[in-house]
Amino acid sequence: MLNDKQAKWLAENILPHESDVRRWLSKYKDIDADDILQEAWVILARVDFTTIQFPRRLLFTITRNIVLQHYRRAQIVSFSSLADLSDECSGHDTISPEQSVGARKELEFLNHVISNLPPRCRAIFTLHRIHGYSHKECAQRLNLSETIIAKQVAKALRLIGDAYGHQERQHDIGYRPLPLGRSHKNRP
């Protein structure tokens, strides 16, 4: 359940960009924009908004990841859809070289963060969020309970969110990777 501060932050910082996301999503005929945005709002409601400096970028990144997950689940994707998605990650008709470099850095950062998750957490997160397996399918493949799968996915999302929060705080002084599972307050 959202508290008043979260609701106000979402209304002021995310809602103004929803029409831009809808416009971007309209290019994908096989995507239901309402479903994608609903899932994005659920994710955004769980984010620690106090650490977010670039809410528009966060909204587009979350939306893009949901679309990618949709296509992975569908397993049949038109080449033009994938080309459009990879070329338009910022939600604009054309992207500048700076935006392209920024998107590559974002992917490199996310890859770094995922590769530094604890091994079991990384394996579960990869199966579930990247390969699109359900919690039940992950549990069967890894011979674990669905509860463990859900907890490990939540842990991975928390650690990834923490890493993004740390990166945003370090934006002005240069990026220094934070070992996962440790807060910036515990840094030696």
PDB file of N, CA and C in Angstrom, residues 70-169:
ATOM      1  N   HIS A  70       8.017  -9.547 -22.153  1.00  0.00           N
ATOM      2  CA  HIS A  70       6.837  -9.965 -22.921  1.00  0.00           C
ATOM      3  C   HIS A  70       7.264 -10.699 -24.194  1.00  0.00           C
ATOM      4  N   TYR A  71       8.224 -10.128 -24.908  1.00  0.00           N
ATOM      5  CA  TYR A  71       8.690 -10.759 -26.137  1.00  0.00           C
ATOM      6  C   TYR A  71       9.394 -12.088 -25.867  1.00  0.00           C
ATOM      7  N   ARG A  72      10.149 -12.159 -24.780  1.00  0.00           N
ATOM      8  CA  ARG A  72      10.807 -13.424 -24.447  1.00  0.00           C
ATOM      9  C   ARG A  72       9.778 -14.516 -24.172  1.00  0.00           C
ATOM     10  N   ARG A  73       8.721 -14.149 -23.463  1.00  0.00           N
ATOM     11  CA  ARG A  73       7.671 -15.120 -23.161  1.00  0.00           C
ATOM     12  C   ARG A  73       6.952 -15.554 -24.425  1.00  0.00           C
ATOM     13  N   ALA A  74       6.736 -14.610 -25.334  1.00  0.00           N
ATOM     14  CA  ALA A  74       6.026 -14.919 -26.571  1.00  0.00           C
ATOM     15  C   ALA A  74       6.838 -15.854 -27.460  1.00  0.00           C
ATOM     16  N   GLN A  75       8.130 -15.750 -27.419  1.00  0.00           N
ATOM     17  CA  GLN A  75       9.086 -16.562 -28.170  1.00  0.00           C
ATOM     18  C   GLN A  75       8.978 -16.415 -29.679  1.00  0.00           C
ATOM     19  N   ILE A  76       7.942 -15.767 -30.170  1.00  0.00           N
ATOM     20  CA  ILE A  76       7.822 -15.473 -31.590  1.00  0.00           C
ATOM     21  C   ILE A  76       7.739 -13.961 -31.709  1.00  0.00           C
ATOM     22  N   VAL A  77       8.791 -13.385 -32.225  1.00  0.00           N
ATOM     23  CA  VAL A  77       8.891 -11.936 -32.268  1.00  0.00           C
ATOM     24  C   VAL A  77       9.291 -11.525 -33.669  1.00  0.00           C
ATOM     25  N   SER A  78       8.627 -10.494 -34.176  1.00  0.00           N
ATOM     26  CA  SER A  78       9.030 -10.011 -35.488  1.00  0.00           C
ATOM     27  C   SER A  78      10.369  -9.303 -35.354  1.00  0.00           C
ATOM     28  N   PHE A  79      11.194  -9.445 -36.371  1.00  0.00           N
ATOM     29  CA  PHE A  79      12.503  -8.807 -36.341  1.00  0.00           C
ATOM     30  C   PHE A  79      12.371  -7.293 -36.265  1.00  0.00           C
ATOM     31  N   SER A  80      11.355  -6.736 -36.896  1.00  0.00           N
ATOM     32  CA  SER A  80      11.190  -5.286 -36.852  1.00  0.00           C
ATOM     33  C   SER A  80      10.881  -4.820 -35.436  1.00  0.00           C
ATOM     34  N   SER A  81      10.115  -5.597 -34.669  1.00  0.00           N
ATOM     35  CA  SER A  81       9.817  -5.222 -33.281  1.00  0.00           C
ATOM     36  C   SER A  81      11.078  -5.184 -32.453  1.00  0.00           C
ATOM     37  N   LEU A  82      11.924  -6.190 -32.592  1.00  0.00           N
ATOM     38  CA  LEU A  82      13.170  -6.222 -31.835  1.00  0.00           C
ATOM     39  C   LEU A  82      14.097  -5.092 -32.252  1.00  0.00           C
ATOM     40  N   ALA A  83      14.162  -4.816 -33.542  1.00  0.00           N
ATOM     41  CA  ALA A  83      15.017  -3.730 -34.008  1.00  0.00           C
ATOM     42  C   ALA A  83      14.519  -2.402 -33.470  1.00  0.00           C
ATOM     43  N   ASP A  84      13.203  -2.190 -33.509  1.00  0.00           N
ATOM     44  CA  ASP A  84      12.635  -0.961 -32.968  1.00  0.00           C
ATOM     45  C   ASP A  84      12.936  -0.836 -31.487  1.00  0.00           C
ATOM     46  N   LEU A  85      12.776  -1.928 -30.755  1.00  0.00           N
ATOM     47  CA  LEU A  85      12.994  -1.896 -29.316  1.00  0.00           C
ATOM     48  C   LEU A  85      14.439  -1.588 -28.986  1.00  0.00           C
ATOM     49  N   SER A  86      15.362  -2.196 -29.693  1.00  0.00           N
ATOM     50  CA  SER A  86      16.766  -1.946 -29.375  1.00  0.00           C
ATOM     51  C   SER A  86      17.195  -0.545 -29.782  1.00  0.00           C
ATOM     52  N   ASP A  87      16.556   0.030 -30.785  1.00  0.00           N
ATOM     53  CA  ASP A  87      16.921   1.372 -31.231  1.00  0.00           C
ATOM     54  C   ASP A  87      16.250   2.481 -30.443  1.00  0.00           C
ATOM     55  N   GLU A  88      15.164   2.162 -29.720  1.00  0.00           N
ATOM     56  CA  GLU A  88      14.367   3.225 -29.126  1.00  0.00           C
ATOM     57  C   GLU A  88      14.220   3.077 -27.623  1.00  0.00           C
ATOM     58  N   CYS A  89      15.258   2.714 -26.937  1.00  0.00           N
ATOM     59  CA  CYS A  89      15.139   2.458 -25.509  1.00  0.00           C
ATOM     60  C   CYS A  89      14.821   3.708 -24.712  1.00  0.00           C
ATOM     61  N   SER A  90      15.016   4.884 -25.247  1.00  0.00           N
ATOM     62  CA  SER A  90      14.737   6.087 -24.479  1.00  0.00           C
ATOM     63  C   SER A  90      13.327   6.620 -24.688  1.00  0.00           C
ATOM     64  N   GLY A  91      12.582   6.032 -25.635  1.00  0.00           N
ATOM     65  CA  GLY A  91      11.214   6.483 -25.847  1.00  0.00           C
ATOM     66  C   GLY A  91      11.086   7.620 -26.834  1.00  0.00           C
ATOM     67  N   HIS A  92      12.100   7.918 -27.609  1.00  0.00           N
ATOM     68  CA  HIS A  92      12.056   8.974 -28.609  1.00  0.00           C
ATOM     69  C   HIS A  92      12.100   8.342 -29.993  1.00  0.00           C
ATOM     70  N   ASP A  93      11.670   9.105 -31.008  1.00  0.00           N
ATOM     71  CA  ASP A  93      11.703   8.588 -32.374  1.00  0.00           C
ATOM     72  C   ASP A  93      13.132   8.319 -32.822  1.00  0.00           C
ATOM     73  N   THR A  94      14.055   9.158 -32.442  1.00  0.00           N
ATOM     74  CA  THR A  94      15.460   8.933 -32.752  1.00  0.00           C
ATOM     75  C   THR A  94      16.250   9.136 -31.476  1.00  0.00           C
ATOM     76  N   ILE A  95      17.369   8.463 -31.399  1.00  0.00           N
ATOM     77  CA  ILE A  95      18.190   8.645 -30.210  1.00  0.00           C
ATOM     78  C   ILE A  95      19.518   9.246 -30.626  1.00  0.00           C
ATOM     79  N   SER A  96      20.024  10.046 -29.757  1.00  0.00           N
ATOM     80  CA  SER A  96      21.285  10.710 -30.024  1.00  0.00           C
ATOM     81  C   SER A  96      22.434   9.761 -29.696  1.00  0.00           C
ATOM     82  N   PRO A  97      23.623  10.058 -30.181  1.00  0.00           N
ATOM     83  CA  PRO A  97      24.783   9.239 -29.812  1.00  0.00           C
ATOM     84  C   PRO A  97      24.987   9.197 -28.294  1.00  0.00           C
ATOM     85  N   GLU A  98      24.707  10.318 -27.632  1.00  0.00           N
ATOM     86  CA  GLU A  98      24.858  10.352 -26.181  1.00  0.00           C
ATOM     87  C   GLU A  98      23.885   9.400 -25.502  1.00  0.00           C
ATOM     88  N   GLN A  99      22.640   9.365 -26.013  1.00  0.00           N
ATOM     89  CA  GLN A  99      21.653   8.448 -25.449  1.00  0.00           C
ATOM     90  C   GLN A  99      22.044   7.003 -25.712  1.00  0.00           C
ATOM     91  N   SER A 100      22.593   6.736 -26.886  1.00  0.00           N
ATOM     92  CA  SER A 100      23.043   5.383 -27.210  1.00  0.00           C
ATOM     93  C   SER A 100      24.154   4.943 -26.269  1.00  0.00           C
ATOM     94  N   VAL A 101      25.108   5.830 -26.038  1.00  0.00           N
ATOM     95  CA  VAL A 101      26.199   5.531 -25.104  1.00  0.00           C
ATOM     96  C   VAL A 101      25.638   5.336 -23.703  1.00  0.00           C
ATOM     97  N   GLY A 102      24.699   6.180 -23.319  1.00  0.00           N
ATOM     98  CA  GLY A 102      24.074   6.058 -22.000  1.00  0.00           C
ATOM     99  C   GLY A 102      23.352   4.732 -21.845  1.00  0.00           C
ATOM    100  N   ALA A 103      22.642   4.316 -22.890  1.00  0.00           N
ATOM    101  CA  ALA A 103      21.933   3.039 -22.839  1.00  0.00           C
ATOM    102  C   ALA A 103      22.918   1.877 -22.726  1.00  0.00           C
ATOM    103  N   ARG A 104      24.012   1.953 -23.471  1.00  0.00           N
ATOM    104  CA  ARG A 104      25.030   0.895 -23.375  1.00  0.00           C
ATOM    105  C   ARG A 104      25.625   0.837 -21.974  1.00  0.00           C
ATOM    106  N   LYS A 105      25.907   2.007 -21.413  1.00  0.00           N
ATOM    107  CA  LYS A 105      26.455   2.047 -20.047  1.00  0.00           C
ATOM    108  C   LYS A 105      25.455   1.480 -19.052  1.00  0.00           C
ATOM    109  N   GLU A 106      24.188   1.795 -19.261  1.00  0.00           N
ATOM    110  CA  GLU A 106      23.133   1.272 -18.389  1.00  0.00           C
ATOM    111  C   GLU A 106      23.100  -0.257 -18.461  1.00  0.00           C
ATOM    112  N   LEU A 107      23.178  -0.805 -19.672  1.00  0.00           N
ATOM    113  CA  LEU A 107      23.186  -2.263 -19.829  1.00  0.00           C
ATOM    114  C   LEU A 107      24.437  -2.887 -19.218  1.00  0.00           C
ATOM    115  N   GLU A 108      25.577  -2.234 -19.410  1.00  0.00           N
ATOM    116  CA  GLU A 108      26.813  -2.731 -18.804  1.00  0.00           C
ATOM    117  C   GLU A 108      26.708  -2.725 -17.286  1.00  0.00           C
ATOM    118  N   PHE A 109      26.136  -1.658 -16.747  1.00  0.00           N
ATOM    119  CA  PHE A 109      25.972  -1.571 -15.299  1.00  0.00           C
ATOM    120  C   PHE A 109      25.046  -2.682 -14.804  1.00  0.00           C
ATOM    121  N   LEU A 110      23.900  -2.850 -15.473  1.00  0.00           N
ATOM    122  CA  LEU A 110      22.963  -3.898 -15.068  1.00  0.00           C
ATOM    123  C   LEU A 110      23.609  -5.276 -15.170  1.00  0.00           C
ATOM    124  N   ASN A 111      24.353  -5.522 -16.231  1.00  0.00           N
ATOM    125  CA  ASN A 111      25.051  -6.797 -16.382  1.00  0.00           C
ATOM    126  C   ASN A 111      26.049  -7.005 -15.239  1.00  0.00           C
ATOM    127  N   HIS A 112      26.771  -5.945 -14.889  1.00  0.00           N
ATOM    128  CA  HIS A 112      27.728  -6.008 -13.781  1.00  0.00           C
ATOM    129  C   HIS A 112      27.013  -6.338 -12.477  1.00  0.00           C
ATOM    130  N   VAL A 113      25.902  -5.665 -12.242  1.00  0.00           N
ATOM    131  CA  VAL A 113      25.157  -5.883 -11.002  1.00  0.00           C
ATOM    132  C   VAL A 113      24.638  -7.317 -10.946  1.00  0.00           C
ATOM    133  N   ILE A 114      24.037  -7.788 -12.035  1.00  0.00           N
ATOM    134  CA  ILE A 114      23.501  -9.155 -12.054  1.00  0.00           C
ATOM    135  C   ILE A 114      24.619 -10.169 -11.891  1.00  0.00           C
ATOM    136  N   SER A 115      25.751  -9.962 -12.546  1.00  0.00           N
ATOM    137  CA  SER A 115      26.852 -10.923 -12.448  1.00  0.00           C
ATOM    138  C   SER A 115      27.459 -10.968 -11.045  1.00  0.00           C
ATOM    139  N   ASN A 116      27.234  -9.934 -10.239  1.00  0.00           N
ATOM    140  CA  ASN A 116      27.763  -9.908  -8.883  1.00  0.00           C
ATOM    141  C   ASN A 116      26.737 -10.287  -7.817  1.00  0.00           C
ATOM    142  N   LEU A 117      25.552 -10.714  -8.249  1.00  0.00           N
ATOM    143  CA  LEU A 117      24.588 -11.236  -7.277  1.00  0.00           C
ATOM    144  C   LEU A 117      25.135 -12.533  -6.690  1.00  0.00           C
ATOM    145  N   PRO A 118      24.718 -12.896  -5.488  1.00  0.00           N
ATOM    146  CA  PRO A 118      25.116 -14.205  -4.946  1.00  0.00           C
ATOM    147  C   PRO A 118      24.713 -15.301  -5.946  1.00  0.00           C
ATOM    148  N   PRO A 119      25.513 -16.371  -6.075  1.00  0.00           N
ATOM    149  CA  PRO A 119      25.287 -17.369  -7.138  1.00  0.00           C
ATOM    150  C   PRO A 119      23.855 -17.916  -7.234  1.00  0.00           C
ATOM    151  N   ARG A 120      23.284 -18.364  -6.128  1.00  0.00           N
ATOM    152  CA  ARG A 120      21.925 -18.932  -6.195  1.00  0.00           C
ATOM    153  C   ARG A 120      20.923 -17.848  -6.569  1.00  0.00           C
ATOM    154  N   CYS A 121      21.082 -16.693  -6.002  1.00  0.00           N
ATOM    155  CA  CYS A 121      20.204 -15.562  -6.285  1.00  0.00           C
ATOM    156  C   CYS A 121      20.287 -15.203  -7.777  1.00  0.00           C
ATOM    157  N   ARG A 122      21.505 -15.156  -8.313  1.00  0.00           N
ATOM    158  CA  ARG A 122      21.723 -14.832  -9.732  1.00  0.00           C
ATOM    159  C   ARG A 122      21.072 -15.876 -10.631  1.00  0.00           C
ATOM    160  N   ALA A 123      21.258 -17.154 -10.300  1.00  0.00           N
ATOM    161  CA  ALA A 123      20.693 -18.233 -11.127  1.00  0.00           C
ATOM    162  C   ALA A 123      19.169 -18.144 -11.166  1.00  0.00           C
ATOM    163  N   ILE A 124      18.567 -17.925 -10.020  1.00  0.00           N
ATOM    164  CA  ILE A 124      17.109 -17.839  -9.945  1.00  0.00           C
ATOM    165  C   ILE A 124      16.610 -16.594 -10.664  1.00  0.00           C
ATOM    166  N   PHE A 125      17.249 -15.460 -10.416  1.00  0.00           N
ATOM    167  CA  PHE A 125      16.842 -14.216 -11.066  1.00  0.00           C
ATOM    168  C   PHE A 125      16.955 -14.344 -12.583  1.00  0.00           C
ATOM    169  N   THR A 126      18.043 -14.933 -13.057  1.00  0.00           N
ATOM    170  CA  THR A 126      18.254 -15.092 -14.497  1.00  0.00           C
ATOM    171  C   THR A 126      17.173 -15.974 -15.116  1.00  0.00           C
ATOM    172  N   LEU A 127      16.880 -17.097 -14.471  1.00  0.00           N
ATOM    173  CA  LEU A 127      15.825 -17.966 -15.001  1.00  0.00           C
ATOM    174  C   LEU A 127      14.479 -17.244 -15.039  1.00  0.00           C
ATOM    175  N   HIS A 128      14.175 -16.555 -13.939  1.00  0.00           N
ATOM    176  CA  HIS A 128      12.852 -15.950 -13.833  1.00  0.00           C
ATOM    177  C   HIS A 128      12.706 -14.674 -14.670  1.00  0.00           C
ATOM    178  N   ARG A 129      13.591 -13.700 -14.474  1.00  0.00           N
ATOM    179  CA  ARG A 129      13.402 -12.399 -15.097  1.00  0.00           C
ATOM    180  C   ARG A 129      13.988 -12.288 -16.506  1.00  0.00           C
ATOM    181  N   ILE A 130      15.035 -13.037 -16.782  1.00  0.00           N
ATOM    182  CA  ILE A 130      15.663 -12.916 -18.098  1.00  0.00           C
ATOM    183  C   ILE A 130      15.130 -13.963 -19.071  1.00  0.00           C
ATOM    184  N   HIS A 131      14.976 -15.211 -18.577  1.00  0.00           N
ATOM    185  CA  HIS A 131      14.484 -16.274 -19.458  1.00  0.00           C
ATOM    186  C   HIS A 131      12.971 -16.445 -19.381  1.00  0.00           C
ATOM    187  N   GLY A 132      12.326 -15.753 -18.427  1.00  0.00           N
ATOM    188  CA  GLY A 132      10.872 -15.736 -18.388  1.00  0.00           C
ATOM    189  C   GLY A 132      10.196 -16.934 -17.753  1.00  0.00           C
ATOM    190  N   TYR A 133      10.933 -17.740 -16.996  1.00  0.00           N
ATOM    191  CA  TYR A 133      10.308 -18.878 -16.328  1.00  0.00           C
ATOM    192  C   TYR A 133       9.464 -18.388 -15.146  1.00  0.00           C
ATOM    193  N   SER A 134       8.369 -19.088 -14.904  1.00  0.00           N
ATOM    194  CA  SER A 134       7.532 -18.761 -13.747  1.00  0.00           C
ATOM    195  C   SER A 134       8.236 -19.233 -12.476  1.00  0.00           C
ATOM    196  N   HIS A 135       7.727 -18.804 -11.325  1.00  0.00           N
ATOM    197  CA  HIS A 135       8.295 -19.272 -10.053  1.00  0.00           C
ATOM    198  C   HIS A 135       8.206 -20.793  -9.962  1.00  0.00           C
ATOM    199  N   LYS A 136       7.074 -21.325 -10.395  1.00  0.00           N
ATOM    200  CA  LYS A 136       6.875 -22.782 -10.347  1.00  0.00           C
ATOM    201  C   LYS A 136       7.885 -23.502 -11.240  1.00  0.00           C
ATOM    202  N   GLU A 137       8.086 -22.990 -12.450  1.00  0.00           N
ATOM    203  CA  GLU A 137       9.057 -23.610 -13.368  1.00  0.00           C
ATOM    204  C   GLU A 137      10.477 -23.523 -12.814  1.00  0.00           C
ATOM    205  N   CYS A 138      10.834 -22.386 -12.226  1.00  0.00           N
ATOM    206  CA  CYS A 138      12.161 -22.234 -11.613  1.00  0.00           C
ATOM    207  C   CYS A 138      12.332 -23.246 -10.484  1.00  0.00           C
ATOM    208  N   ALA A 139      11.308 -23.370  -9.652  1.00  0.00           N
ATOM    209  CA  ALA A 139      11.364 -24.300  -8.526  1.00  0.00           C
ATOM    210  C   ALA A 139      11.574 -25.732  -9.015  1.00  0.00           C
ATOM    211  N   GLN A 140      10.876 -26.103 -10.071  1.00  0.00           N
ATOM    212  CA  GLN A 140      11.022 -27.455 -10.620  1.00  0.00           C
ATOM    213  C   GLN A 140      12.414 -27.664 -11.217  1.00  0.00           C
ATOM    214  N   ARG A 141      12.892 -26.693 -11.967  1.00  0.00           N
ATOM    215  CA  ARG A 141      14.218 -26.819 -12.613  1.00  0.00           C
ATOM    216  C   ARG A 141      15.350 -26.885 -11.599  1.00  0.00           C
ATOM    217  N   LEU A 142      15.211 -26.136 -10.492  1.00  0.00           N
ATOM    218  CA  LEU A 142      16.294 -26.045  -9.516  1.00  0.00           C
ATOM    219  C   LEU A 142      16.055 -26.907  -8.277  1.00  0.00           C
ATOM    220  N   ASN A 143      14.933 -27.637  -8.275  1.00  0.00           N
ATOM    221  CA  ASN A 143      14.583 -28.512  -7.159  1.00  0.00           C
ATOM    222  C   ASN A 143      14.535 -27.729  -5.841  1.00  0.00           C
ATOM    223  N   LEU A 144      13.855 -26.585  -5.880  1.00  0.00           N
ATOM    224  CA  LEU A 144      13.680 -25.723  -4.717  1.00  0.00           C
ATOM    225  C   LEU A 144      12.196 -25.433  -4.556  1.00  0.00           C
ATOM    226  N   SER A 145      11.818 -24.884  -3.406  1.00  0.00           N
ATOM    227  CA  SER A 145      10.419 -24.517  -3.200  1.00  0.00           C
ATOM    228  C   SER A 145      10.124 -23.188  -3.898  1.00  0.00           C
ATOM    229  N   GLU A 146       8.847 -22.981  -4.199  1.00  0.00           N
ATOM    230  CA  GLU A 146       8.443 -21.719  -4.809  1.00  0.00           C
ATOM    231  C   GLU A 146       8.674 -20.553  -3.855  1.00  0.00           C
ATOM    232  N   THR A 147       8.580 -20.810  -2.568  1.00  0.00           N
ATOM    233  CA  THR A 147       8.832 -19.761  -1.573  1.00  0.00           C
ATOM    234  C   THR A 147      10.273 -19.283  -1.655  1.00  0.00           C
ATOM    235  N   ILE A 148      11.208 -20.220  -1.779  1.00  0.00           N
ATOM    236  CA  ILE A 148      12.622 -19.849  -1.909  1.00  0.00           C
ATOM    237  C   ILE A 148      12.829 -19.052  -3.193  1.00  0.00           C
ATOM    238  N   ILE A 149      12.189 -19.497  -4.268  1.00  0.00           N
ATOM    239  CA  ILE A 149      12.309 -18.785  -5.548  1.00  0.00           C
ATOM    240  C   ILE A 149      11.820 -17.349  -5.386  1.00  0.00           C
ATOM    241  N   ALA A 150      10.643 -17.177  -4.789  1.00  0.00           N
ATOM    242  CA  ALA A 150      10.080 -15.833  -4.612  1.00  0.00           C
ATOM    243  C   ALA A 150      10.994 -14.961  -3.748  1.00  0.00           C
ATOM    244  N   LYS A 151      11.530 -15.520  -2.683  1.00  0.00           N
ATOM    245  CA  LYS A 151      12.411 -14.756  -1.797  1.00  0.00           C
ATOM    246  C   LYS A 151      13.706 -14.374  -2.502  1.00  0.00           C
ATOM    247  N   GLN A 152      14.254 -15.269  -3.307  1.00  0.00           N
ATOM    248  CA  GLN A 152      15.503 -14.976  -4.010  1.00  0.00           C
ATOM    249  C   GLN A 152      15.292 -13.933  -5.108  1.00  0.00           C
ATOM    250  N   VAL A 153      14.144 -13.996  -5.794  1.00  0.00           N
ATOM    251  CA  VAL A 153      13.840 -12.978  -6.801  1.00  0.00           C
ATOM    252  C   VAL A 153      13.694 -11.624  -6.110  1.00  0.00           C
ATOM    253  N   ALA A 154      12.983 -11.591  -4.985  1.00  0.00           N
ATOM    254  CA  ALA A 154      12.826 -10.336  -4.240  1.00  0.00           C
ATOM    255  C   ALA A 154      14.181  -9.817  -3.765  1.00  0.00           C
ATOM    256  N   LYS A 155      15.033 -10.719  -3.295  1.00  0.00           N
ATOM    257  CA  LYS A 155      16.379 -10.324  -2.848  1.00  0.00           C
ATOM    258  C   LYS A 155      17.168  -9.725  -4.008  1.00  0.00           C
ATOM    259  N   ALA A 156      17.102 -10.385  -5.172  1.00  0.00           N
ATOM    260  CA  ALA A 156      17.819  -9.883  -6.343  1.00  0.00           C
ATOM    261  C   ALA A 156      17.319  -8.493  -6.722  1.00  0.00           C
ATOM    262  N   LEU A 157      16.009  -8.305  -6.730  1.00  0.00           N
ATOM    263  CA  LEU A 157      15.453  -6.998  -7.081  1.00  0.00           C
ATOM    264  C   LEU A 157      15.859  -5.941  -6.069  1.00  0.00           C
ATOM    265  N   ARG A 158      15.884  -6.308  -4.787  1.00  0.00           N
ATOM    266  CA  ARG A 158      16.314  -5.362  -3.757  1.00  0.00           C
ATOM    267  C   ARG A 158      17.780  -4.982  -3.955  1.00  0.00           C
ATOM    268  N   LEU A 159      18.641  -5.985  -4.219  1.00  0.00           N
ATOM    269  CA  LEU A 159      20.070  -5.708  -4.416  1.00  0.00           C
ATOM    270  C   LEU A 159      20.305  -4.870  -5.671  1.00  0.00           C
ATOM    271  N   ILE A 160      19.555  -5.169  -6.730  1.00  0.00           N
ATOM    272  CA  ILE A 160      19.678  -4.380  -7.962  1.00  0.00           C
ATOM    273  C   ILE A 160      19.205  -2.948  -7.702  1.00  0.00           C
ATOM    274  N   GLY A 161      18.087  -2.807  -7.006  1.00  0.00           N
ATOM    275  CA  GLY A 161      17.597  -1.471  -6.657  1.00  0.00           C
ATOM    276  C   GLY A 161      18.595  -0.712  -5.807  1.00  0.00           C
ATOM    277  N   ASP A 162      19.212  -1.407  -4.837  1.00  0.00           N
ATOM    278  CA  ASP A 162      20.233  -0.772  -4.000  1.00  0.00           C
ATOM    279  C   ASP A 162      21.413  -0.298  -4.844  1.00  0.00           C
ATOM    280  N   ALA A 163      21.823  -1.133  -5.795  1.00  0.00           N
ATOM    281  CA  ALA A 163      22.954  -0.771  -6.654  1.00  0.00           C
ATOM    282  C   ALA A 163      22.616   0.453  -7.503  1.00  0.00           C
ATOM    283  N   TYR A 164      21.381   0.499  -8.028  1.00  0.00           N
ATOM    284  CA  TYR A 164      20.972   1.665  -8.806  1.00  0.00           C
ATOM    285  C   TYR A 164      20.905   2.907  -7.925  1.00  0.00           C
ATOM    286  N   GLY A 165      20.395   2.746  -6.716  1.00  0.00           N
ATOM    287  CA  GLY A 165      20.349   3.878  -5.793  1.00  0.00           C
ATOM    288  C   GLY A 165      21.738   4.393  -5.483  1.00  0.00           C
ATOM    289  N   HIS A 166      22.674   3.468  -5.263  1.00  0.00           N
ATOM    290  CA  HIS A 166      24.057   3.853  -4.990  1.00  0.00           C
ATOM    291  C   HIS A 166      24.654   4.561  -6.204  1.00  0.00           C
ATOM    292  N   GLN A 167      24.378   4.041  -7.390  1.00  0.00           N
ATOM    293  CA  GLN A 167      24.901   4.660  -8.608  1.00  0.00           C
ATOM    294  C   GLN A 167      24.373   6.087  -8.765  1.00  0.00           C
ATOM    295  N   GLU A 168      23.091   6.281  -8.485  1.00  0.00           N
ATOM    296  CA  GLU A 168      22.508   7.621  -8.601  1.00  0.00           C
ATOM    297  C   GLU A 168      23.167   8.580  -7.619  1.00  0.00           C
ATOM    298  N   ARG A 169      23.420   8.105  -6.382  1.00  0.00           N
ATOM    299  CA  ARG A 169      24.065   8.971  -5.387  1.00  0.00           C
ATOM    300  C   ARG A 169      25.499   9.306  -5.779  1.00  0.00           C
TER     301      ARG A 169
END
